[in-house]
CSV table of C-alpha atoms in Angstrom, one decimal:
chain,number,residue,atom,x,y,z
A,1,MET,CA,-1.8,16.0,-14.4
A,2,VAL,CA,-2.8,12.6,-13.0
A,3,THR,CA,-2.8,10.9,-9.6
A,4,PHE,CA,-2.2,7.2,-8.9
A,5,LEU,CA,-3.4,5.6,-5.7
A,6,ALA,CA,-0.7,3.0,-4.6
A,7,GLY,CA,-0.7,0.1,-2.3
A,8,GLY,CA,0.8,-3.3,-2.3
A,9,THR,CA,2.4,-4.3,-5.7
A,10,GLY,CA,-0.4,-3.7,-8.3
A,11,THR,CA,0.0,0.1,-8.8
A,12,PRO,CA,3.8,0.0,-8.5
A,13,LYS,CA,3.8,-2.5,-11.4
A,14,LEU,CA,1.6,-0.2,-13.3
A,15,LEU,CA,4.0,2.7,-12.6
A,16,ASP,CA,6.8,0.6,-14.1
A,17,GLY,CA,5.6,1.6,-17.5
A,18,SER,CA,3.3,4.6,-16.9
A,19,GLY,CA,6.0,7.0,-17.8
A,20,GLU,CA,5.6,6.3,-21.4
A,21,VAL,CA,2.0,7.5,-21.2
A,22,PHE,CA,1.8,9.9,-18.4
A,23,ALA,CA,4.7,12.5,-17.9
A,24,PRO,CA,6.4,11.7,-14.6
A,25,SER,CA,6.7,15.5,-13.9
A,26,GLU,CA,2.9,15.6,-14.0
A,27,THR,CA,2.3,12.5,-12.0
A,28,THR,CA,1.5,12.3,-8.2
A,29,VAL,CA,1.4,9.0,-6.3
A,30,VAL,CA,-0.6,8.8,-3.1
A,31,ALA,CA,0.5,5.8,-1.1
A,32,ASN,CA,-1.4,3.8,1.4
A,33,THR,CA,0.0,4.0,5.0
A,34,GLY,CA,-2.5,1.6,6.7
A,35,ASP,CA,0.1,-1.1,6.4
A,36,ASP,CA,2.8,0.8,8.2
A,37,VAL,CA,4.4,-0.5,11.4
A,38,GLU,CA,6.8,0.6,14.0
A,39,LEU,CA,9.3,-2.2,14.3
A,40,GLY,CA,12.0,-1.8,16.9
A,41,GLY,CA,11.3,1.9,17.2
A,42,HIS,CA,11.7,2.6,13.4
A,43,LEU,CA,8.6,3.5,11.3
A,44,VAL,CA,8.4,1.1,8.3
A,45,CYS,CA,6.2,2.4,5.4
A,46,PRO,CA,6.0,-0.6,3.0
A,47,ASP,CA,3.8,0.9,0.4
A,48,VAL,CA,5.5,4.3,0.4
A,49,ASP,CA,8.9,2.6,0.2
A,50,THR,CA,7.9,0.4,-2.8
A,51,VAL,CA,7.2,3.6,-4.8
A,52,LEU,CA,10.3,5.3,-3.3
A,53,PHE,CA,12.7,2.4,-4.2
A,54,HIS,CA,11.1,1.8,-7.6
A,55,GLY,CA,11.5,5.4,-8.6
A,56,GLY,CA,15.0,5.4,-7.3
A,57,GLY,CA,15.9,2.4,-9.5
A,58,VAL,CA,16.8,0.2,-6.5
A,59,LEU,CA,13.6,-1.9,-5.9
A,60,ASP,CA,13.9,-5.6,-5.6
A,61,THR,CA,11.5,-6.4,-8.5
A,62,ASP,CA,11.8,-10.2,-7.8
A,63,ARG,CA,9.9,-9.6,-4.5
A,64,TRP,CA,8.6,-6.1,-5.1
A,65,TRP,CA,9.8,-5.4,-1.6
A,66,GLY,CA,13.0,-3.8,-0.3
A,67,ILE,CA,16.3,-2.9,-2.1
A,68,ALA,CA,17.8,-5.1,-4.7
A,69,GLY,CA,21.0,-6.8,-3.5
A,70,ASP,CA,20.6,-5.5,0.1
A,71,THR,CA,22.4,-7.4,2.9
A,72,THR,CA,20.6,-8.5,6.1
A,73,ALA,CA,23.4,-8.5,8.7
A,74,THR,CA,21.4,-6.7,11.3
A,75,ASP,CA,18.3,-8.8,10.8
A,76,ASP,CA,20.4,-11.9,11.0
A,77,GLU,CA,22.1,-10.8,14.1
A,78,LEU,CA,18.7,-9.9,15.7
A,79,HIS,CA,17.5,-13.5,15.1
A,80,ARG,CA,20.8,-15.0,16.4
A,81,LEU,CA,20.6,-13.0,19.5
A,82,ALA,CA,17.0,-13.9,20.2
A,83,GLU,CA,17.7,-17.7,19.7
A,84,ALA,CA,20.8,-17.4,21.9
A,85,ALA,CA,19.0,-15.7,24.6
A,86,GLY,CA,15.9,-18.0,24.4
A,87,LEU,CA,13.5,-15.2,23.3
A,88,GLU,CA,10.4,-16.2,21.4
A,89,PRO,CA,10.4,-14.9,17.8
A,90,GLY,CA,7.9,-12.3,16.6
A,91,PRO,CA,5.6,-10.8,16.0
A,92,ARG,CA,5.9,-9.4,19.5
A,93,TYR,CA,3.5,-6.5,20.0
A,94,LEU,CA,4.4,-3.9,22.5
A,95,PRO,CA,2.1,-3.7,25.6
A,96,ALA,CA,-1.4,-2.1,25.1
A,97,GLU,CA,-0.4,1.0,26.9
A,98,ALA,CA,2.6,1.5,24.6
A,99,GLN,CA,0.4,1.3,21.5
A,100,THR,CA,-0.9,4.8,22.1
A,101,ALA,CA,2.3,6.3,23.6
A,102,GLY,CA,5.1,7.9,21.8
A,103,ARG,CA,4.7,8.9,18.1
A,104,ASP,CA,1.1,9.5,17.1
A,105,ILE,CA,1.8,8.3,13.6
A,106,ALA,CA,2.7,4.7,14.9
A,107,ARG,CA,-0.4,4.1,17.0
A,108,TRP,CA,-1.9,0.6,17.2
A,109,ARG,CA,1.0,-1.0,15.3
A,110,ARG,CA,4.1,-1.0,17.5
A,111,PHE,CA,6.2,-4.2,17.5
A,112,SER,CA,9.3,-5.2,19.4
A,113,GLY,CA,12.5,-5.5,17.3
A,114,VAL,CA,13.3,-8.8,19.1
A,115,ALA,CA,13.7,-11.4,16.3
A,116,GLU,CA,11.8,-9.0,14.0
A,117,PHE,CA,9.1,-10.8,12.0
A,118,MET,CA,9.7,-8.7,8.8
A,119,GLU,CA,13.0,-9.1,7.1
A,120,ILE,CA,14.5,-5.6,6.9
A,121,GLY,CA,17.7,-5.2,4.8
A,122,ASP,CA,20.6,-3.0,6.0
A,123,ARG,CA,20.2,-0.2,3.4
A,124,ASP,CA,16.4,-0.5,3.7
A,125,ARG,CA,16.7,0.0,7.5
A,126,ALA,CA,18.7,3.2,6.9
A,127,VAL,CA,15.7,4.6,5.2
A,128,HIS,CA,13.4,3.7,8.1
A,129,LEU,CA,15.9,5.2,10.6
A,130,THR,CA,16.2,8.5,8.6
A,131,ARG,CA,12.4,8.7,8.3
A,132,THR,CA,11.9,8.1,12.0
A,133,SER,CA,14.6,10.5,13.0
A,134,LEU,CA,13.0,13.3,10.8
A,135,LEU,CA,9.6,12.6,12.5
A,136,ASP,CA,11.3,12.9,15.9
A,137,GLU,CA,12.8,16.2,14.9
A,138,GLY,CA,9.3,17.5,14.3
A,139,HIS,CA,8.7,16.9,10.6
A,140,THR,CA,5.4,15.4,9.3
A,141,LEU,CA,5.4,12.1,7.4
A,142,THR,CA,4.7,14.1,4.2
A,143,GLU,CA,7.8,16.2,4.8
A,144,ALA,CA,9.9,13.2,5.7
A,145,THR,CA,8.6,11.5,2.5
A,146,ARG,CA,9.5,14.4,0.3
A,147,THR,CA,13.0,14.5,1.8
A,148,LEU,CA,13.5,10.8,1.0
A,149,ALA,CA,12.1,11.2,-2.4
A,150,ASP,CA,14.6,13.9,-3.2
A,151,ALA,CA,17.4,11.6,-1.9
A,152,PHE,CA,16.2,8.9,-4.4
A,153,ASP,CA,15.8,11.4,-7.2
A,154,LEU,CA,12.2,10.6,-7.9
A,155,ASP,CA,10.6,12.0,-11.0
A,156,VAL,CA,7.1,11.7,-9.6
A,157,GLU,CA,5.7,13.5,-6.5
A,158,LEU,CA,5.2,10.8,-3.8
A,159,LEU,CA,2.7,11.6,-0.9
A,160,PRO,CA,1.6,9.5,2.0
A,161,MET,CA,-2.2,9.4,2.2
A,162,SER,CA,-2.3,11.2,5.6
A,163,ASP,CA,0.0,12.5,8.3
A,164,ASP,CA,-2.5,10.9,10.8
A,165,PRO,CA,-2.3,7.3,12.0
A,166,VAL,CA,-4.6,4.7,10.4
A,167,ALA,CA,-3.8,1.1,11.1
A,168,SER,CA,-5.3,-1.9,9.2
A,169,ILE,CA,-6.4,-4.4,11.7
A,170,VAL,CA,-7.6,-7.8,10.3
A,171,HIS,CA,-10.1,-9.5,12.5
A,172,THR,CA,-9.9,-13.3,12.1
A,173,ASP,CA,-11.0,-16.5,13.7
A,174,GLU,CA,-7.8,-16.5,15.6
A,175,GLY,CA,-8.2,-12.9,16.9
A,176,ALA,CA,-7.4,-9.5,15.7
A,177,MET,CA,-4.0,-8.8,14.2
A,178,HIS,CA,-2.2,-6.1,12.2
A,179,PHE,CA,-2.2,-6.7,8.4
A,180,GLN,CA,1.5,-7.2,8.4
A,181,GLU,CA,1.1,-10.2,10.9
A,182,PHE,CA,-1.7,-11.5,8.9
A,183,TRP,CA,0.1,-11.3,5.6
A,184,VAL,CA,3.8,-11.4,6.2
A,185,HIS,CA,3.9,-13.7,9.3
A,186,ARG,CA,0.7,-15.9,8.8
A,187,ARG,CA,0.6,-15.7,5.0
A,188,ALA,CA,-3.1,-14.9,5.1
A,189,ASP,CA,-3.8,-18.2,6.7
A,190,PRO,CA,-6.4,-17.2,9.3
A,191,GLU,CA,-10.0,-16.8,8.2
A,192,VAL,CA,-10.9,-13.2,7.7
A,193,GLU,CA,-14.1,-12.0,9.6
A,194,ASP,CA,-13.7,-8.3,9.1
A,195,VAL,CA,-11.0,-5.5,8.6
A,196,GLU,CA,-10.9,-2.3,10.7
A,197,PHE,CA,-9.1,0.9,9.8
A,198,ARG,CA,-8.4,2.0,13.2
A,199,GLY,CA,-8.0,5.8,13.5
A,200,ALA,CA,-9.7,6.6,10.2
A,201,ASP,CA,-12.6,8.4,11.8
A,202,ASP,CA,-10.1,11.0,13.1
A,203,ALA,CA,-7.7,11.0,10.2
A,204,GLU,CA,-7.6,13.5,7.3
A,205,PRO,CA,-5.9,13.6,3.9
A,206,THR,CA,-3.3,16.3,3.8
A,207,ASP,CA,-3.7,19.5,1.8
A,208,ALA,CA,-1.3,18.2,-0.7
A,209,VAL,CA,-3.3,15.0,-1.1
A,210,ARG,CA,-6.6,17.0,-1.4
A,211,ASP,CA,-5.0,19.0,-4.2
A,212,ALA,CA,-3.8,15.8,-6.0
A,213,LEU,CA,-7.2,14.4,-5.9
A,214,THR,CA,-8.6,17.2,-7.9
A,215,ASP,CA,-6.7,15.7,-10.9
A,216,PRO,CA,-7.9,12.6,-12.7
A,217,VAL,CA,-7.2,9.5,-10.5
A,218,VAL,CA,-6.0,6.1,-11.4
A,219,VAL,CA,-6.6,3.1,-9.0
A,220,GLY,CA,-4.1,0.4,-10.0
A,221,PRO,CA,-4.8,-3.3,-9.7
A,222,SER,CA,-4.1,-3.2,-5.9
A,223,ASN,CA,-6.0,-4.9,-3.1
A,224,PRO,CA,-9.3,-3.0,-2.7
A,225,VAL,CA,-9.5,-3.8,1.0
A,226,THR,CA,-6.1,-3.2,2.6
A,227,SER,CA,-4.3,-1.1,-0.1
A,228,LEU,CA,-7.2,1.2,-1.0
A,229,GLY,CA,-9.5,0.7,2.1
A,230,PRO,CA,-7.5,2.9,4.5
A,231,MET,CA,-7.7,5.8,2.0
A,232,LEU,CA,-11.4,5.2,1.4
A,233,ALA,CA,-12.1,5.0,5.2
A,234,MET,CA,-11.3,8.7,5.3
A,235,ASP,CA,-14.5,10.6,4.4
A,236,ALA,CA,-12.8,13.5,2.9
A,237,PHE,CA,-10.7,11.2,0.7
A,238,ARG,CA,-13.8,9.3,-0.6
A,239,ASP,CA,-15.7,12.5,-1.1
A,240,ALA,CA,-12.9,13.9,-3.3
A,241,LEU,CA,-13.0,10.8,-5.5
A,242,ASP,CA,-16.7,11.5,-6.1
A,243,ARG,CA,-15.8,14.9,-7.6
A,244,THR,CA,-13.0,13.8,-10.0
A,245,PRO,CA,-12.7,11.3,-13.0
A,246,VAL,CA,-11.5,7.9,-11.7
A,247,VAL,CA,-10.4,4.9,-13.6
A,248,ALA,CA,-9.7,1.6,-11.9
A,249,VAL,CA,-7.8,-1.4,-13.0
A,250,SER,CA,-9.3,-4.7,-11.7
A,251,PRO,CA,-6.8,-6.9,-9.8
A,252,PHE,CA,-9.0,-9.9,-10.9
A,253,VAL,CA,-9.9,-11.7,-14.1
A,254,GLU,CA,-13.4,-12.4,-13.4
A,255,ASP,CA,-13.0,-14.3,-10.1
A,256,ARG,CA,-9.2,-15.0,-10.5
A,257,VAL,CA,-6.9,-12.7,-8.6
A,258,PHE,CA,-3.5,-12.0,-10.0
A,259,SER,CA,-1.7,-12.2,-6.6
A,260,GLY,CA,-1.9,-11.5,-2.9
A,261,PRO,CA,-4.8,-11.9,-0.4
A,262,ALA,CA,-7.4,-9.7,-2.2
A,263,ALA,CA,-9.8,-12.6,-2.5
A,264,GLU,CA,-9.7,-13.6,1.1
A,265,LEU,CA,-10.0,-10.0,2.3
A,266,MET,CA,-12.8,-9.1,0.0
A,267,ALA,CA,-14.9,-12.1,1.0
A,268,GLY,CA,-14.1,-11.4,4.7
A,269,VAL,CA,-15.6,-7.8,4.4
A,270,GLY,CA,-18.7,-9.0,2.4
A,271,TYR,CA,-17.7,-8.3,-1.2
A,272,ASP,CA,-17.7,-10.9,-3.9
A,273,PRO,CA,-14.0,-11.8,-4.6
A,274,SER,CA,-14.2,-10.9,-8.3
A,275,THR,CA,-14.1,-8.0,-10.8
A,276,ALA,CA,-17.9,-7.5,-10.0
A,277,GLY,CA,-17.0,-7.2,-6.4
A,278,VAL,CA,-14.4,-4.6,-7.1
A,279,ALA,CA,-16.9,-2.5,-8.9
A,280,ASP,CA,-19.2,-2.7,-5.9
A,281,ALA,CA,-16.3,-1.6,-3.7
A,282,TYR,CA,-15.5,1.3,-6.0
A,283,PRO,CA,-18.8,3.1,-6.7
A,284,PHE,CA,-16.8,6.3,-7.3
A,285,ALA,CA,-14.9,4.8,-10.3
A,286,ASP,CA,-16.3,6.2,-13.6
A,287,ALA,CA,-14.6,3.5,-15.8
A,288,PHE,CA,-12.6,0.4,-15.6
A,289,VAL,CA,-9.8,-1.4,-17.2
A,290,LEU,CA,-10.3,-5.2,-17.4
A,291,ASP,CA,-8.5,-8.1,-18.8
A,292,ASP,CA,-9.3,-9.3,-22.3
A,293,ASP,CA,-10.4,-12.6,-20.8
A,294,ASP,CA,-12.7,-10.9,-18.2
A,295,GLY,CA,-16.2,-11.0,-19.5
A,296,THR,CA,-17.7,-9.2,-16.5
A,297,SER,CA,-20.6,-6.9,-17.5
A,298,LEU,CA,-20.4,-3.5,-15.6
A,299,ASP,CA,-22.6,-0.5,-15.5
A,300,ARG,CA,-19.7,1.8,-16.4
A,301,PRO,CA,-17.4,2.2,-19.4
A,302,VAL,CA,-14.8,-0.6,-19.8
A,303,VAL,CA,-11.6,-0.8,-21.7
A,304,ARG,CA,-10.1,-4.2,-22.2
A,305,THR,CA,-6.5,-5.2,-22.7
A,306,ASP,CA,-4.1,-7.9,-21.4
A,307,THR,CA,-3.7,-6.7,-17.8
A,308,ARG,CA,-0.9,-9.1,-16.7
A,309,MET,CA,2.2,-7.1,-16.0
A,310,ASP,CA,5.5,-8.8,-16.0
A,311,GLY,CA,7.6,-5.8,-17.0
A,312,PRO,CA,7.7,-2.3,-18.3
A,313,ASP,CA,6.3,-3.1,-21.7
A,314,ASP,CA,3.2,-4.8,-20.1
A,315,ALA,CA,2.8,-1.9,-17.7
A,316,ALA,CA,2.9,0.6,-20.6
A,317,ARG,CA,0.2,-1.3,-22.5
A,318,VAL,CA,-2.1,-1.2,-19.4
A,319,ALA,CA,-1.2,2.5,-18.9
A,320,ARG,CA,-2.3,3.2,-22.5
A,321,ALA,CA,-5.7,1.4,-21.7
A,322,VAL,CA,-6.0,3.6,-18.6
A,323,ALA,CA,-5.4,6.7,-20.7
A,324,ASP,CA,-8.1,5.6,-23.2
A,325,ALA,CA,-10.5,5.1,-20.2
A,326,LEU,CA,-9.8,8.5,-18.8
A,327,ALA,CA,-10.4,10.0,-22.2
A,328,GLU,CA,-13.9,8.6,-22.1
A,329,VAL,CA,-14.8,9.9,-18.7
A,330,SER,CA,-12.9,13.2,-18.5
């Protein structure tokens, strides 16, 4: 049994070839939910859905977001209506009092659907509508995720990190904003001053997640701040990692990041944007997988390989390195 911690695109890319090394039937994926937003009344879970769509064979792997070949008729019409009515485009946060009303799971991240600032495909939207409706019927996010996983015929077990709300709020020189505004709308342009995981003090990993964390854990090359940070902000989650073998794949080659805003976010919260900084952020990691060209010296075992992943064969190569690292520390 093995558990992958997933956020952003790094871990999903690793999962693209991990089945050759780790049996899918013995694999659990715990997905970040700090990036979730409620958009136009529908709960959107980007990191959960990337794993969901990948496992279902429908992920748009050009963008690592949404469903391949999806149409955007509803999104297009929302923007046409807003323009015709003279409504300002998003992100349009709901009023402060609405941020803590309604569904608890969507606290502090509620946006109007007027001229939605995230492009949501039509089939993609059906997933969000189904998820939200299941929540409104009284199901937990874990239960709703399992229902959707069954619908997409996933081979792995997919779990959200918690059934409680945790929202990733990026504090910048232009004010505080949800991570999706910072990354999707602003393309990481504002200078990061800090990152808050609102709600984490009161959030708990579910029993299913706690059980999964008793198995060896793999942290893929995801963003340490906003992909893993919301999980690590829950004390019980971090404590569980201290008690189990953990191997982490660096998203950097020394100080060069493969993709995304990891460097800006790490610098903003006080870590060096580099493999050395990742090691500082992951004191619970027992071993690391680094790129062949990464000469960083760490105080823990290291397995090196070519960590660039452009397809399943690359992912399988990195997964084999992960298995080698786990063998050293298990």
